[in-house]
XYZ file of C-alpha atoms in Angstrom:
505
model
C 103.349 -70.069 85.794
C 105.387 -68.071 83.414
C 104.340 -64.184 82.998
C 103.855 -64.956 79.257
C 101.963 -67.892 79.892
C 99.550 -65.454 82.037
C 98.998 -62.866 79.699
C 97.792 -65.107 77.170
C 95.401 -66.575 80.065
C 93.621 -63.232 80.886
C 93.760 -61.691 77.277
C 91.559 -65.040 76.482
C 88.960 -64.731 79.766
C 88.597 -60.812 78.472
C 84.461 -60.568 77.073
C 84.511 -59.280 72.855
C 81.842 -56.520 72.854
C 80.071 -56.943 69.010
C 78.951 -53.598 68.411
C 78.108 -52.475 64.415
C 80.370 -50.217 62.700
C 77.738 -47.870 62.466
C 77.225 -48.185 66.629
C 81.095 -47.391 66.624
C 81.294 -44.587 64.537
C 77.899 -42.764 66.018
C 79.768 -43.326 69.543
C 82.976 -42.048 68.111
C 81.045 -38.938 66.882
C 79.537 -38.340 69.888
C 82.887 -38.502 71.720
C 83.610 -35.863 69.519
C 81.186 -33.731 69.613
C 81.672 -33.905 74.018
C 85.358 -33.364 73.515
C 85.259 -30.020 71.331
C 81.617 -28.627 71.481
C 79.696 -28.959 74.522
C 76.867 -27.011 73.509
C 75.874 -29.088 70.081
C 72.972 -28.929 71.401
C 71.865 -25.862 71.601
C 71.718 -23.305 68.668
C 74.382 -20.704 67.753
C 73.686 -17.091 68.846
C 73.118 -15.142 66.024
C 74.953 -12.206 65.438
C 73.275 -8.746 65.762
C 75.806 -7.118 63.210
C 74.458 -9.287 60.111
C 70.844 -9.176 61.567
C 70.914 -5.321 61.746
C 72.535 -5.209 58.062
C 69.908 -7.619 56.613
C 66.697 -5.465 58.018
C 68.693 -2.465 56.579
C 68.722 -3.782 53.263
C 65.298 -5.683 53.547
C 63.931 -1.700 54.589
C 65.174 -0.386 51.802
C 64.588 -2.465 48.822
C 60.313 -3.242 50.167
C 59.852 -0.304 51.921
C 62.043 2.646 50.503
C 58.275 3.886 48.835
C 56.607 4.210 52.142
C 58.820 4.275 54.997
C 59.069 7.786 55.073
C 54.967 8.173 55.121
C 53.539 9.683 58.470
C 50.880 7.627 59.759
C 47.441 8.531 59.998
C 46.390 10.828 62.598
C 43.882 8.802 65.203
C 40.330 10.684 66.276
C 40.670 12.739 69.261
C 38.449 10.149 71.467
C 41.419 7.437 70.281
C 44.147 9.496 71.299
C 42.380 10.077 74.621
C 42.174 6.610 75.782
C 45.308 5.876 74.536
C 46.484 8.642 76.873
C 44.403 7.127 79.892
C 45.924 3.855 79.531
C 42.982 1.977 78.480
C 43.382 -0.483 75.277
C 43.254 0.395 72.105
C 40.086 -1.046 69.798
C 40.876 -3.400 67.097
C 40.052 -0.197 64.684
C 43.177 0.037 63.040
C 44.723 2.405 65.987
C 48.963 1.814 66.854
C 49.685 0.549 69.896
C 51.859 2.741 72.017
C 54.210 0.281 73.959
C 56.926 1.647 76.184
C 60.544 -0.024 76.797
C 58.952 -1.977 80.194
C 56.114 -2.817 78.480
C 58.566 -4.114 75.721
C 60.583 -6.246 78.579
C 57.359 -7.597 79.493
C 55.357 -8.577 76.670
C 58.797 -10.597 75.434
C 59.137 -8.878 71.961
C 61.229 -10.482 69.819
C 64.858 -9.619 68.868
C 64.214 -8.650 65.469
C 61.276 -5.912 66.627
C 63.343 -4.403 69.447
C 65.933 -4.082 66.552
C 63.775 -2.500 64.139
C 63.014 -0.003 66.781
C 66.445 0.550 67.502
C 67.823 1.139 63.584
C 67.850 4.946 62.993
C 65.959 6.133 60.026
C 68.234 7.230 57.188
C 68.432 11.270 56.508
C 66.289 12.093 53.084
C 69.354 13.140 51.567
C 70.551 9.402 51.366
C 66.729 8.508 50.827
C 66.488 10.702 47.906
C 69.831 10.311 46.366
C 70.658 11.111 42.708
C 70.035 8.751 39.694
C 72.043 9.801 37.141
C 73.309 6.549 36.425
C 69.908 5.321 36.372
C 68.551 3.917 32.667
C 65.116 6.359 34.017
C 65.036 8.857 36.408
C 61.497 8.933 38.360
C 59.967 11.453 40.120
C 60.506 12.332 44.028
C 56.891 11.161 45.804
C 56.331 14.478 46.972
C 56.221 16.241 43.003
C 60.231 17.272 44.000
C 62.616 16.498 41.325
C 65.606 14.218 42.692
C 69.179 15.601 43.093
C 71.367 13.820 40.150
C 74.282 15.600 41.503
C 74.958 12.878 43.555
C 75.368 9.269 42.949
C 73.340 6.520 44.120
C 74.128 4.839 47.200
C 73.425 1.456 47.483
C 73.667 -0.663 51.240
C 76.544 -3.303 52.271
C 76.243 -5.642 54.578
C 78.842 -4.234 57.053
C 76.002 -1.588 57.583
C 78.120 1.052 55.409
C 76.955 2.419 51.560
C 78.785 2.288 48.241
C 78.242 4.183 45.144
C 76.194 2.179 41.843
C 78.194 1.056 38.752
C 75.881 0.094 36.267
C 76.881 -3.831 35.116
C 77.320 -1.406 31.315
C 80.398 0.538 32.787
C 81.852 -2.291 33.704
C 81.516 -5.202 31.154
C 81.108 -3.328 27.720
C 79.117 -5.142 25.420
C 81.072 -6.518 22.461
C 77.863 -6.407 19.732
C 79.286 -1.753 20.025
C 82.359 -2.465 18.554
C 80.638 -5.125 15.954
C 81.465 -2.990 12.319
C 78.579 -1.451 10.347
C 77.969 -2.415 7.280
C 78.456 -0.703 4.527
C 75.793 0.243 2.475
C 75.386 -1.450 -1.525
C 72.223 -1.197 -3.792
C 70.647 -3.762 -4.869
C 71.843 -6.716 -7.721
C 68.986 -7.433 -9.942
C 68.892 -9.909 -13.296
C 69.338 -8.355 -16.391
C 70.080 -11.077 -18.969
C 69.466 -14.751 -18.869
C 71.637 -17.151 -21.753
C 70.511 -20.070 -22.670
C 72.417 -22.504 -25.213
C 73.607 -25.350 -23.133
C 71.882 -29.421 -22.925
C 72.406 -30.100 -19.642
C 73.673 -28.381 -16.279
C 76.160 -25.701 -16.410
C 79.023 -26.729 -13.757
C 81.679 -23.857 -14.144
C 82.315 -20.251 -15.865
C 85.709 -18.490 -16.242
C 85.658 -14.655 -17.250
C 88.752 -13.991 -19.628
C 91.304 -10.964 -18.710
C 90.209 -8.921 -21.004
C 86.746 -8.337 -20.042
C 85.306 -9.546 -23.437
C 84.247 -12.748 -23.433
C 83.102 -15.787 -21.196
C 83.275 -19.287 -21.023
C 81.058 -21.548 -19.654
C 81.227 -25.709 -19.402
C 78.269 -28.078 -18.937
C 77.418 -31.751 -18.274
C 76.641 -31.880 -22.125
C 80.180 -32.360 -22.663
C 80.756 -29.024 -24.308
C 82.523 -25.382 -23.322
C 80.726 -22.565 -25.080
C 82.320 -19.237 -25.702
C 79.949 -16.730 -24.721
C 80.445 -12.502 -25.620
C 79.959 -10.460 -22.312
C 78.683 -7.786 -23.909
C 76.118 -8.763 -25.652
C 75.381 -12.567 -24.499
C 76.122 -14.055 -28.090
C 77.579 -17.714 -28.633
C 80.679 -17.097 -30.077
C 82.038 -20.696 -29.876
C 81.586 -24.360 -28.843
C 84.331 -26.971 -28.035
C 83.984 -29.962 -27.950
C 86.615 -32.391 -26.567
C 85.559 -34.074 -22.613
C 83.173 -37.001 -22.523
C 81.775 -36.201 -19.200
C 80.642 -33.360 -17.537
C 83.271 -29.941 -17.500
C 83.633 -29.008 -13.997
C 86.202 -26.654 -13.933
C 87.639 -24.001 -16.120
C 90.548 -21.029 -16.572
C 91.691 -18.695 -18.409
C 95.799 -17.597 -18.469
C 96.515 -14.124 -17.860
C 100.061 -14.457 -19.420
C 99.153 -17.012 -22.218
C 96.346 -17.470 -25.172
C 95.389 -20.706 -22.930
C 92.138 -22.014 -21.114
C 92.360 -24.795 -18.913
C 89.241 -27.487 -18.557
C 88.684 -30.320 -16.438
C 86.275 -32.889 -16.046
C 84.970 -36.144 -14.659
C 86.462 -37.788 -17.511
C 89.519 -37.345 -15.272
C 90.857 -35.469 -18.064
C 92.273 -32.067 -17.772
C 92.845 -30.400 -21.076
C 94.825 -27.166 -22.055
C 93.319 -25.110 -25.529
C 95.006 -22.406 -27.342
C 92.205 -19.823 -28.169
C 94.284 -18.898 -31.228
C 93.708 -21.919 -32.755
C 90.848 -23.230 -30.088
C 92.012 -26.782 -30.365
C 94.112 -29.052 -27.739
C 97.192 -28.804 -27.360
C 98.327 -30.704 -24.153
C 97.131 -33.113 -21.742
C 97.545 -33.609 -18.029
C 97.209 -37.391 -17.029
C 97.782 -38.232 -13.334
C 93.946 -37.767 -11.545
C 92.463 -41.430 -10.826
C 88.985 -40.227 -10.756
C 86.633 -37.558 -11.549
C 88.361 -34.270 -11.035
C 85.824 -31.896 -9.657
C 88.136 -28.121 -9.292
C 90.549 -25.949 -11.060
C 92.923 -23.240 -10.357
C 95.527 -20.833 -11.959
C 98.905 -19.786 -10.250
C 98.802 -15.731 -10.359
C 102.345 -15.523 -11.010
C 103.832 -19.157 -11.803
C 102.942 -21.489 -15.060
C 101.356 -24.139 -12.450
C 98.065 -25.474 -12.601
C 96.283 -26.924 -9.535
C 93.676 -29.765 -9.928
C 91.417 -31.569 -7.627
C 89.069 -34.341 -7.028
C 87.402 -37.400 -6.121
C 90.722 -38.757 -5.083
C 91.193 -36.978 -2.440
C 94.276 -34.959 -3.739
C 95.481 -31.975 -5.271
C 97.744 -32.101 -7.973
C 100.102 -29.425 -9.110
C 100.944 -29.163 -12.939
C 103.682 -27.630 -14.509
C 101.847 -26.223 -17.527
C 104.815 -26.312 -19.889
C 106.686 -29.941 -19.325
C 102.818 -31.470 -18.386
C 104.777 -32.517 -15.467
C 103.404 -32.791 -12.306
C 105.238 -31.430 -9.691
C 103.498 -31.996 -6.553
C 100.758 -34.429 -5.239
C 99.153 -32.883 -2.270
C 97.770 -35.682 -0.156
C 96.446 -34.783 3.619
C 92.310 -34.855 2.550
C 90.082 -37.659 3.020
C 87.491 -37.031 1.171
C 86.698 -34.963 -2.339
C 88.962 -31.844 -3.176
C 85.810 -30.111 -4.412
C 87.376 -26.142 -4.283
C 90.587 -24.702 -5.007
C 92.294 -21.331 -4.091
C 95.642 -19.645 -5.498
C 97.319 -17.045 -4.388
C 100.577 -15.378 -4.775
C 101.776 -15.454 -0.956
C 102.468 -18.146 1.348
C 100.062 -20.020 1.735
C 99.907 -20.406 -2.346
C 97.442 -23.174 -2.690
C 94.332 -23.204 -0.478
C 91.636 -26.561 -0.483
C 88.279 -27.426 0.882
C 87.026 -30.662 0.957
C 83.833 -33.010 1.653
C 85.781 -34.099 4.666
C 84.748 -30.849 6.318
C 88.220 -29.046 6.543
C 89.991 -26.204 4.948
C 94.027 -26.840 4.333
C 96.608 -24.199 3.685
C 99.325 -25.674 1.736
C 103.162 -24.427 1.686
C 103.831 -24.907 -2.174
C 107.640 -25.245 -1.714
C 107.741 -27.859 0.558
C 104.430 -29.768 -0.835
C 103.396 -29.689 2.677
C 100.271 -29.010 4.862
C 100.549 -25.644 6.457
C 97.433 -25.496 9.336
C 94.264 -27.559 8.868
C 91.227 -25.298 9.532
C 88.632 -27.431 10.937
C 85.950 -24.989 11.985
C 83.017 -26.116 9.684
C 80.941 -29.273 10.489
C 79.847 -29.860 7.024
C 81.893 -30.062 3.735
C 84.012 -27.210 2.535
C 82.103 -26.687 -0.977
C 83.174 -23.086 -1.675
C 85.678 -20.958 -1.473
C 86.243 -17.115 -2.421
C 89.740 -14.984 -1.855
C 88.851 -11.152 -1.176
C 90.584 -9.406 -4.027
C 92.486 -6.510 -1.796
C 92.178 -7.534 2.149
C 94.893 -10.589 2.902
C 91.588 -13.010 3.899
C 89.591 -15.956 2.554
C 86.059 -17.358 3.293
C 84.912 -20.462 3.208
C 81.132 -21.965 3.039
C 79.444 -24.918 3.766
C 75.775 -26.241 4.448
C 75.701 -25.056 8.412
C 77.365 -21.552 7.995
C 79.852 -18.772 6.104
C 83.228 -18.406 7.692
C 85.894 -16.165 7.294
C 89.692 -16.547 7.903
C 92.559 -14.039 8.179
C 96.128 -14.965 5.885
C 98.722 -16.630 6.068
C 97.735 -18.342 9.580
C 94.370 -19.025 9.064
C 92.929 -17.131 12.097
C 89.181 -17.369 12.265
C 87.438 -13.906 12.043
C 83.435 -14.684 12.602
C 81.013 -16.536 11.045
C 78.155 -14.425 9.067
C 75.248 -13.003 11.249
C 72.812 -15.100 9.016
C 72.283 -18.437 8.063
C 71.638 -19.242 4.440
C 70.149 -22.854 5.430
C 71.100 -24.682 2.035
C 74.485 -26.611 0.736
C 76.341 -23.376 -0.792
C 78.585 -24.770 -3.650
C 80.219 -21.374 -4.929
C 81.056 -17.795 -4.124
C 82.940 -14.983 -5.470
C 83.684 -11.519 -4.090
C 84.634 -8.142 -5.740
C 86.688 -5.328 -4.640
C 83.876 -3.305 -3.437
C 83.618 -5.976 -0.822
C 80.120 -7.600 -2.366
C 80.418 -11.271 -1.452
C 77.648 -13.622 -3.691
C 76.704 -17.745 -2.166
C 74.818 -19.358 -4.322
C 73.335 -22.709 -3.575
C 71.507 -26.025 -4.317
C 68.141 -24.849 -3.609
C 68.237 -21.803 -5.850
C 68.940 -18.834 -3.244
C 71.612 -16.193 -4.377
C 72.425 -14.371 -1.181
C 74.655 -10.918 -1.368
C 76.768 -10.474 1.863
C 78.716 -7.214 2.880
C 81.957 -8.676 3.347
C 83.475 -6.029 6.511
C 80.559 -7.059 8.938
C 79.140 -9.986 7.265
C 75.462 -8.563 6.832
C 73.365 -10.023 4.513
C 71.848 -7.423 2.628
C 69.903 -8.775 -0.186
C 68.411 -12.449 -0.257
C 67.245 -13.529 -4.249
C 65.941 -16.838 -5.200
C 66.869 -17.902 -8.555
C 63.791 -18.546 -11.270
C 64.199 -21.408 -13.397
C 63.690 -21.325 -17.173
C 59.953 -22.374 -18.358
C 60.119 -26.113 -19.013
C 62.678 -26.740 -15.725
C 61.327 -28.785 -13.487
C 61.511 -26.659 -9.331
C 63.920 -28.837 -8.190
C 66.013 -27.317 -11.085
C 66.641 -24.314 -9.154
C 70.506 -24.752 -8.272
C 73.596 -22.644 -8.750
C 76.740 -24.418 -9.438
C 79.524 -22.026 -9.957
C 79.322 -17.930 -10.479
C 82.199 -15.159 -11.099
C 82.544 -12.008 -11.337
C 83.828 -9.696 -14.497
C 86.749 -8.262 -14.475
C 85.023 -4.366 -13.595
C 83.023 -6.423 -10.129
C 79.943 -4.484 -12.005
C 78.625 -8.129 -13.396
C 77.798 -11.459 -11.936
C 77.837 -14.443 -13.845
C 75.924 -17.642 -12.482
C 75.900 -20.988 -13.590
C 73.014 -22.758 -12.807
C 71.145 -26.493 -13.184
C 68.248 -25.064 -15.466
C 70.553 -24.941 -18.505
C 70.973 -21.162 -18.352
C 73.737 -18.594 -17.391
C 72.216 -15.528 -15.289
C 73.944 -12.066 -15.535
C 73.574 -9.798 -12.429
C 74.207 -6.269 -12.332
C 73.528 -3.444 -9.646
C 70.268 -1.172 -9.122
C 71.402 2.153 -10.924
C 67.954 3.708 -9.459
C 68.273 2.491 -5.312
C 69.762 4.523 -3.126
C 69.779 4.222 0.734
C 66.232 5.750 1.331
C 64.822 3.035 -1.192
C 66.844 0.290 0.306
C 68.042 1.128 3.510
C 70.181 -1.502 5.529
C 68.517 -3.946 7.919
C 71.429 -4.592 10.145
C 70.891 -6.025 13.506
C 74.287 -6.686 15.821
C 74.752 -10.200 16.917
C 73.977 -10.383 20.555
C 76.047 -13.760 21.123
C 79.470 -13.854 19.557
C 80.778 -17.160 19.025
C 84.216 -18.130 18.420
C 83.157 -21.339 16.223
């Protein structure tokens, strides 16, 4: 027979073992366990160093009170049959065991090593405290030494000296700015003139007069000093949501959801030009500082930029999906800044027509929008919170340390660094701008024959002096502000309370 022939004969007569895979691997472990520990078995011996450090520190943080105490000195009879050898009573008296006895009784490993850790000097015992939030008083009536510093165990047997958690992690709510300290705004004048809401107010240059615009399809001219209507145009056949007044030129600027945005001389106070482009209601307005541009925005999503001369419109600034319901100009890059229903804030690079960064920080739409007058920074509101943002990137600062709870449509900010948020519901909230403190919370009162729900600010401004506010609100009326000659600090002090958790959103 060939060889090959016979292999295949005996590999075929060989018996098949059927053993589980579970069989298999427990054998395979066990293999294992034979090849590399003999003794799995048996438990490892534990390893007096850590034991001895672990009764250290269990001593010293249950018993560092009362370890130190002497104990009680027995009766004289006790001490003599102790002496004698003869067993102690279950009285209370300590059993006096020697090392044989020890051996013999089988004591434990732990209790021969709690005899054999040496008790501490009182010098490390009654170390200092003076990095302690309370020192307490020795047990004895001493006072403690807080020359030294406290000592606190390792486990390597050794001490190391305490660092409070403060010393090393300083709390960021220290460094969180105070805020400065403003009296009071209280109402002083109430105007009343207008049929229907009042959307939008513009304060002109000179400090003398106001205008205001209103769902009644009218803009009223309105003296500052005394509240006297001093003129009504008429013109829009919807509601006037947005108004301007030129620094440079004898024009005001409307614009309404008549799509229709309309430029009046006041030396004549009739129209004089048109700006058709908006395919819907246009719902903001704003002025270039420095250029003859005019920036629009609205329900179509856009924001369009007007020459004011030629009526030609010079850049459509597309990027939003939703309303363009605020507007912001400035002189510096970025020149145009939008907020929008579609909950983001966009930073626009007026030479290019282009987006510059896309804040989108807020979870609710961008309704309002106010640019401090001196510091190079911009906040932005919206139903959830008050933000504020740091020029010309758009780096986020902090939120404001209170919540105002309510869809805030408008704000506006002087140079004394008063920010005002008024909102749907009525509330007029006054803000210090450097640490975001709310200092003064005011709920609007409507005019007698308003219904409550009423009780909603649409757009406010400042004068020209910071000294006034001007309010538009949904009972028909325009509210004048001014401050609280009579408060000072003692009558109103600041109720300031540091955030304790600083977000970054």
């Amino acid at each position: 027979m060939a060889p090959a022939q016979l292999a295949e004969t005996q590999l075929e007569e060989l018996p098949i073992e059927t053993r589980s895979v579970k069989a298999l691997q427990l054998q395979q472990l066990k293999r294992s366990f034979d090849l590399f520990a003999g003794n799995y078995g048996s438990k490892p011996d534990l390893d007096s160093g850590s034991q001895e450090a672990k009764l250290r520190c269990k001593i010293r943080d249950e018993y560092e009170a009362v370890k130190d105490l002497k104990a009680p000195e027995q009766p004289a009879a006790k001490r003599a049959a102790v002496a004698n050898g003869a067993a102690p009573s279950l009285g209370g008296a300590t059993e006096v065991i020697t090392a044989s006895e020890d051996a013999a009784s089988g004591r434990s490993t732990t209790a021969r090593m709690l005899d054999s850790i040496a008790a501490e000097k009182p010098s490390a015992s009654g170390a200092g405290r003076q990095q302690q939030l309370v020192v307490h008083s020795a047990i004895n009536g001493a006072a403690h030494d807080i020359s030294k510093a406290l000592l606190l165990p390792t486990a390597a047997g050794g001490n190391k000296e305490y660092t409070p958690s403060a010393a090393v992690a300083k709390r960021l709510p220290s460094k969180w700015p105070r805020p400065v300290w403003h009296p009071p705004w209280k109402l002083f004048r109430v105007i009343s003139g207008h049929l229907g809401w009042v959307r939008s107010v513009a304060v002109e240059p000179g400090n003398e007069w106001f205008a205001t615009g209103s769902a009644d399809r009218t803009i009223k001219i309105w003296d500052l000093a005394s509240g006297q209507l001093k003129l009504t145009l008429t013109g829009h056949i919807e509601q006037v949501t947005g108004l301007a007044v030129s620094d440079r030129h004898p024009y005001m600027f409307s614009a309404g959801l008549d799509k229709m945005v309309k430029c009046w001389d006041m030396e004549y106070n009739k129209v004089i030009r048109h700006y058709h482009g908006h395919l819907s209601g246009v719902y903001s307005l704003a002025m270039h500082p420095t250029l003859d541009l005019l920036m629009t925005g609205g329900r179509d999503s856009v924001c369009r930029v007007w020459d004011m001369r030629s009526k030609v419109q010079a850049f459509v600034l597309s990027g939003h999906d939703d309303t363009v319901c605020s507007i912001l100009s400035q002189p510096t890059d970025p020149q145009v800044i939008t907020g929008s229903h579609d909950k983001t804030v966009k930073l626009w690079d007026l030479r290019k027509g282009k987006t510059m960064t896309t804040l989108t920080y807020h979870k609710k739409s961008v309704r309002g929008l106010a640019l401090h007058p001196t510091e190079y920074c911009f906040a932005s509101a919206s139903a959830e919170n008050i933000k504020k943002f740091r020029l010309p990137r758009g780096e986020f600062l902090h939120n404001m340390l209170q919540n105002q709870k309510s869809i805030v449509n408008t704000m506006a900010v002087n140079e004394d660094g008063v920010l005002a948020s008024g909102a749907d519901n009525g509330s007029l909230w006054f803000w210090d701008w450097k640490s975001g403190n709310c200092f003064q919370q005011h709920a609007t009162q409507v005019q007698p024959g308003s219904l409550e729900s009423e009780a909603g600010i649409f757009a406010m401004t400042y004068d020209q002096t910071g000294s006034r506010l001007i309010c538009a609100e949904a009972d028909k009326t325009i509210k004048l502000y001014k401050e609280d000659e009579q408060a000072t600090p003692e009558t109103h002090p600041v109720s300031f309370r540091p955030p304790k958790d600083i977000r970054r959103f």
